[in-house]
Amino acid sequence: LASRQLTRETCQFFSYGVGEYFGEYVQVAQYLDENRQVVAQKIRKKNKEFPWINRSATTQLYGQWLWRDAGKMVVITEGELDAMSVSQVQNNKWPTVSLPDGAGNAAKAIKENITWLNRFEKVVLFFDNDEAGREAVKACRKFIKTGHCYVAFAPEGYKDANDMLVKGKGSELVNVIFSAKQY
């Protein structure tokens, strides 16, 4: 996705691609199970509509199937493109996932995956730098073990992780992640 500065390797790693949906060119985020089988797909249309195919088949965070069940740190972003951006600037080596349905349903997604998340020493909430993102942080923090919740936002002038990547701020993006403040 050249316009989003996401490499072919990153898109393939996350099972993210392009296709046609009812005659319209779209982006497709594939949700996989623990056996790496596609169980659902989230479509991204040009008008920012996000229809699902088989949504009820998964409660996982986007990309969760890629990572082991515990570790030092996991970063949670608001959307798939942001998760891929954060992962890409770290050479796709550190656990990075996204909310499946954005900030409005963040608490539900975190709660459904809290057992997995609480196995990490540090859970970084890196949501969009807007009111909805800040409200989502407040709604989610209570589910994460005390002392394990960290918060990061893109600096002033940037909306989110992908915005930073597109504007050539990949190294600053890494700094934002590792400078996350304990909530």
Tab-separated table of C-alpha atoms in Angstrom:
chain	number	residue	atom	x	y	z
A	1	LEU	CA	0.000	0.000	0.000
A	2	ALA	CA	2.331	2.674	-1.302
A	3	SER	CA	0.016	5.550	-0.353
A	4	ARG	CA	0.172	4.346	3.264
A	5	GLN	CA	3.934	3.593	3.144
A	6	LEU	CA	3.240	-0.056	4.022
A	7	THR	CA	5.500	-2.597	2.361
A	8	ARG	CA	4.433	-5.767	0.606
A	9	GLU	CA	6.205	-7.767	3.335
A	10	THR	CA	4.228	-6.079	6.108
A	11	CYS	CA	0.913	-6.514	4.290
A	12	GLN	CA	1.645	-10.193	3.626
A	13	PHE	CA	2.772	-10.719	7.225
A	14	PHE	CA	-0.587	-9.365	8.447
A	15	SER	CA	-2.675	-11.063	5.696
A	16	TYR	CA	-3.802	-7.659	4.448
A	17	GLY	CA	-4.560	-7.191	0.790
A	18	VAL	CA	-6.731	-5.693	-1.878
A	19	GLY	CA	-9.653	-7.068	-3.791
A	20	GLU	CA	-13.009	-6.369	-5.297
A	21	TYR	CA	-16.201	-6.162	-3.263
A	22	PHE	CA	-19.437	-5.811	-5.226
A	23	GLY	CA	-17.534	-4.208	-8.100
A	24	GLU	CA	-15.604	-1.777	-5.884
A	25	TYR	CA	-11.839	-1.839	-5.324
A	26	VAL	CA	-11.274	-2.363	-1.585
A	27	GLN	CA	-8.685	-3.253	1.038
A	28	VAL	CA	-9.194	-6.500	2.959
A	29	ALA	CA	-7.994	-7.281	6.472
A	30	GLN	CA	-8.143	-11.030	6.955
A	31	TYR	CA	-8.690	-12.328	10.476
A	32	LEU	CA	-7.091	-15.707	11.085
A	33	ASP	CA	-7.493	-18.301	13.807
A	34	GLU	CA	-4.724	-20.039	15.762
A	35	ASN	CA	-4.284	-22.491	12.849
A	36	ARG	CA	-3.737	-19.559	10.453
A	37	GLN	CA	-7.012	-20.197	8.652
A	38	VAL	CA	-9.046	-17.193	7.485
A	39	VAL	CA	-12.228	-17.016	9.567
A	40	ALA	CA	-13.394	-13.447	8.846
A	41	GLN	CA	-12.632	-10.466	6.663
A	42	LYS	CA	-13.010	-6.762	7.305
A	43	ILE	CA	-13.436	-4.679	4.187
A	44	ARG	CA	-12.153	-1.100	3.961
A	45	LYS	CA	-14.027	0.896	1.342
A	46	LYS	CA	-12.903	4.234	-0.076
A	47	ASN	CA	-15.700	6.042	1.758
A	48	LYS	CA	-14.403	4.611	5.092
A	49	GLU	CA	-17.221	2.113	5.444
A	50	PHE	CA	-16.097	-1.165	7.006
A	51	PRO	CA	-18.406	-4.081	6.200
A	52	TRP	CA	-17.476	-7.503	7.562
A	53	ILE	CA	-17.644	-10.984	6.141
A	54	ASN	CA	-18.315	-13.501	8.928
A	55	ARG	CA	-17.710	-11.049	11.812
A	56	SER	CA	-19.190	-13.423	14.387
A	57	ALA	CA	-16.406	-15.966	13.742
A	58	THR	CA	-13.768	-14.031	15.698
A	59	THR	CA	-13.338	-12.006	18.847
A	60	GLN	CA	-9.556	-11.671	18.486
A	61	LEU	CA	-7.690	-8.454	18.007
A	62	TYR	CA	-6.364	-7.965	14.469
A	63	GLY	CA	-2.980	-9.656	14.187
A	64	GLN	CA	-3.272	-11.566	17.460
A	65	TRP	CA	-2.670	-14.893	15.712
A	66	LEU	CA	0.848	-13.711	14.749
A	67	TRP	CA	2.256	-13.474	18.239
A	68	ARG	CA	3.037	-15.802	21.109
A	69	ASP	CA	0.843	-15.829	24.179
A	70	ALA	CA	3.075	-13.737	26.445
A	71	GLY	CA	6.019	-11.394	26.370
A	72	LYS	CA	7.526	-8.078	27.364
A	73	MET	CA	5.236	-5.726	25.454
A	74	VAL	CA	2.242	-5.597	23.127
A	75	VAL	CA	1.022	-2.456	21.358
A	76	ILE	CA	-2.693	-2.053	20.606
A	77	THR	CA	-3.725	0.460	17.963
A	78	GLU	CA	-7.129	1.696	16.905
A	79	GLY	CA	-7.009	0.305	13.350
A	80	GLU	CA	-5.362	-2.276	11.137
A	81	LEU	CA	-3.265	0.222	9.151
A	82	ASP	CA	-1.899	1.654	12.390
A	83	ALA	CA	-0.998	-1.808	13.717
A	84	MET	CA	0.866	-2.591	10.523
A	85	SER	CA	2.656	0.788	10.700
A	86	VAL	CA	3.840	0.202	14.270
A	87	SER	CA	4.920	-3.327	13.440
A	88	GLN	CA	6.731	-2.291	10.267
A	89	VAL	CA	8.911	0.327	12.006
A	90	GLN	CA	9.964	-2.476	14.368
A	91	ASN	CA	10.738	-4.877	11.489
A	92	ASN	CA	7.590	-6.910	12.295
A	93	LYS	CA	9.311	-8.349	15.378
A	94	TRP	CA	7.282	-6.941	18.320
A	95	PRO	CA	3.672	-7.892	19.090
A	96	THR	CA	1.325	-5.315	17.616
A	97	VAL	CA	-2.435	-5.720	17.214
A	98	SER	CA	-5.444	-3.506	16.575
A	99	LEU	CA	-8.993	-3.151	17.707
A	100	PRO	CA	-11.309	-4.884	15.237
A	101	ASP	CA	-14.049	-2.238	15.387
A	102	GLY	CA	-12.348	1.023	16.303
A	103	ALA	CA	-12.463	3.242	19.379
A	104	GLY	CA	-16.214	2.992	19.867
A	105	ASN	CA	-15.983	-0.712	20.685
A	106	ALA	CA	-12.532	-0.665	22.276
A	107	ALA	CA	-13.593	-1.719	25.763
A	108	LYS	CA	-15.481	-4.735	24.423
A	109	ALA	CA	-12.484	-5.874	22.350
A	110	ILE	CA	-10.063	-5.435	25.256
A	111	LYS	CA	-12.357	-7.252	27.663
A	112	GLU	CA	-12.794	-10.181	25.247
A	113	ASN	CA	-9.010	-10.555	24.942
A	114	ILE	CA	-7.901	-9.571	28.433
A	115	THR	CA	-6.562	-13.016	29.365
A	116	TRP	CA	-4.142	-12.867	26.423
A	117	LEU	CA	-3.239	-9.205	27.017
A	118	ASN	CA	-2.562	-9.606	30.722
A	119	ARG	CA	0.171	-12.136	29.949
A	120	PHE	CA	2.320	-9.250	28.682
A	121	GLU	CA	4.414	-7.161	31.076
A	122	LYS	CA	3.499	-3.952	29.267
A	123	VAL	CA	0.267	-3.268	27.330
A	124	VAL	CA	0.587	-0.054	25.311
A	125	LEU	CA	-2.660	1.585	24.217
A	126	PHE	CA	-1.731	3.645	21.137
A	127	PHE	CA	-5.082	4.950	19.932
A	128	ASP	CA	-5.798	7.897	17.648
A	129	ASN	CA	-4.853	11.346	18.907
A	130	ASP	CA	-8.448	12.587	19.106
A	131	GLU	CA	-11.313	12.706	21.592
A	132	ALA	CA	-12.586	9.222	20.636
A	133	GLY	CA	-9.096	7.767	21.155
A	134	ARG	CA	-8.729	9.403	24.556
A	135	GLU	CA	-12.162	8.206	25.665
A	136	ALA	CA	-11.276	4.681	24.495
A	137	VAL	CA	-8.138	4.738	26.678
A	138	LYS	CA	-10.270	5.640	29.708
A	139	ALA	CA	-12.718	2.839	28.914
A	140	CYS	CA	-10.005	0.199	28.403
A	141	ARG	CA	-7.487	0.897	31.147
A	142	LYS	CA	-9.619	-0.636	33.889
A	143	PHE	CA	-9.389	-4.100	32.338
A	144	ILE	CA	-5.591	-4.220	32.193
A	145	LYS	CA	-3.662	-5.342	35.269
A	146	THR	CA	-2.540	-2.517	37.529
A	147	GLY	CA	0.939	-1.371	36.587
A	148	HIS	CA	0.827	-2.953	33.128
A	149	CYS	CA	-1.161	-0.331	31.193
A	150	TYR	CA	0.814	2.268	29.231
A	151	VAL	CA	-0.511	4.995	26.959
A	152	ALA	CA	0.978	6.584	23.858
A	153	PHE	CA	-0.423	9.128	21.434
A	154	ALA	CA	1.002	10.496	18.229
A	155	PRO	CA	2.538	13.936	18.794
A	156	GLU	CA	0.591	17.110	18.067
A	157	GLY	CA	0.041	17.482	14.339
A	158	TYR	CA	-0.324	13.723	13.693
A	159	LYS	CA	-3.530	11.733	13.872
A	160	ASP	CA	-2.155	8.240	14.426
A	161	ALA	CA	0.682	5.798	13.754
A	162	ASN	CA	0.042	5.519	10.026
A	163	ASP	CA	-0.082	9.303	9.663
A	164	MET	CA	3.386	9.465	11.221
A	165	LEU	CA	4.683	6.738	8.886
A	166	VAL	CA	3.224	8.439	5.796
A	167	LYS	CA	4.854	11.718	6.810
A	168	GLY	CA	8.293	10.090	7.150
A	169	LYS	CA	8.364	9.939	10.938
A	170	GLY	CA	9.095	6.217	11.372
A	171	SER	CA	11.961	6.672	13.833
A	172	GLU	CA	9.855	9.106	15.876
A	173	LEU	CA	7.082	6.497	15.855
A	174	VAL	CA	9.426	4.010	17.534
A	175	ASN	CA	10.237	6.661	20.161
A	176	VAL	CA	6.527	7.257	20.824
A	177	ILE	CA	5.992	3.546	21.477
A	178	PHE	CA	8.957	3.114	23.806
A	179	SER	CA	8.204	6.396	25.618
A	180	ALA	CA	4.657	5.372	26.496
A	181	LYS	CA	3.669	6.525	29.958
A	182	GLN	CA	2.331	4.210	32.609
A	183	TYR	CA	-1.338	4.912	33.249
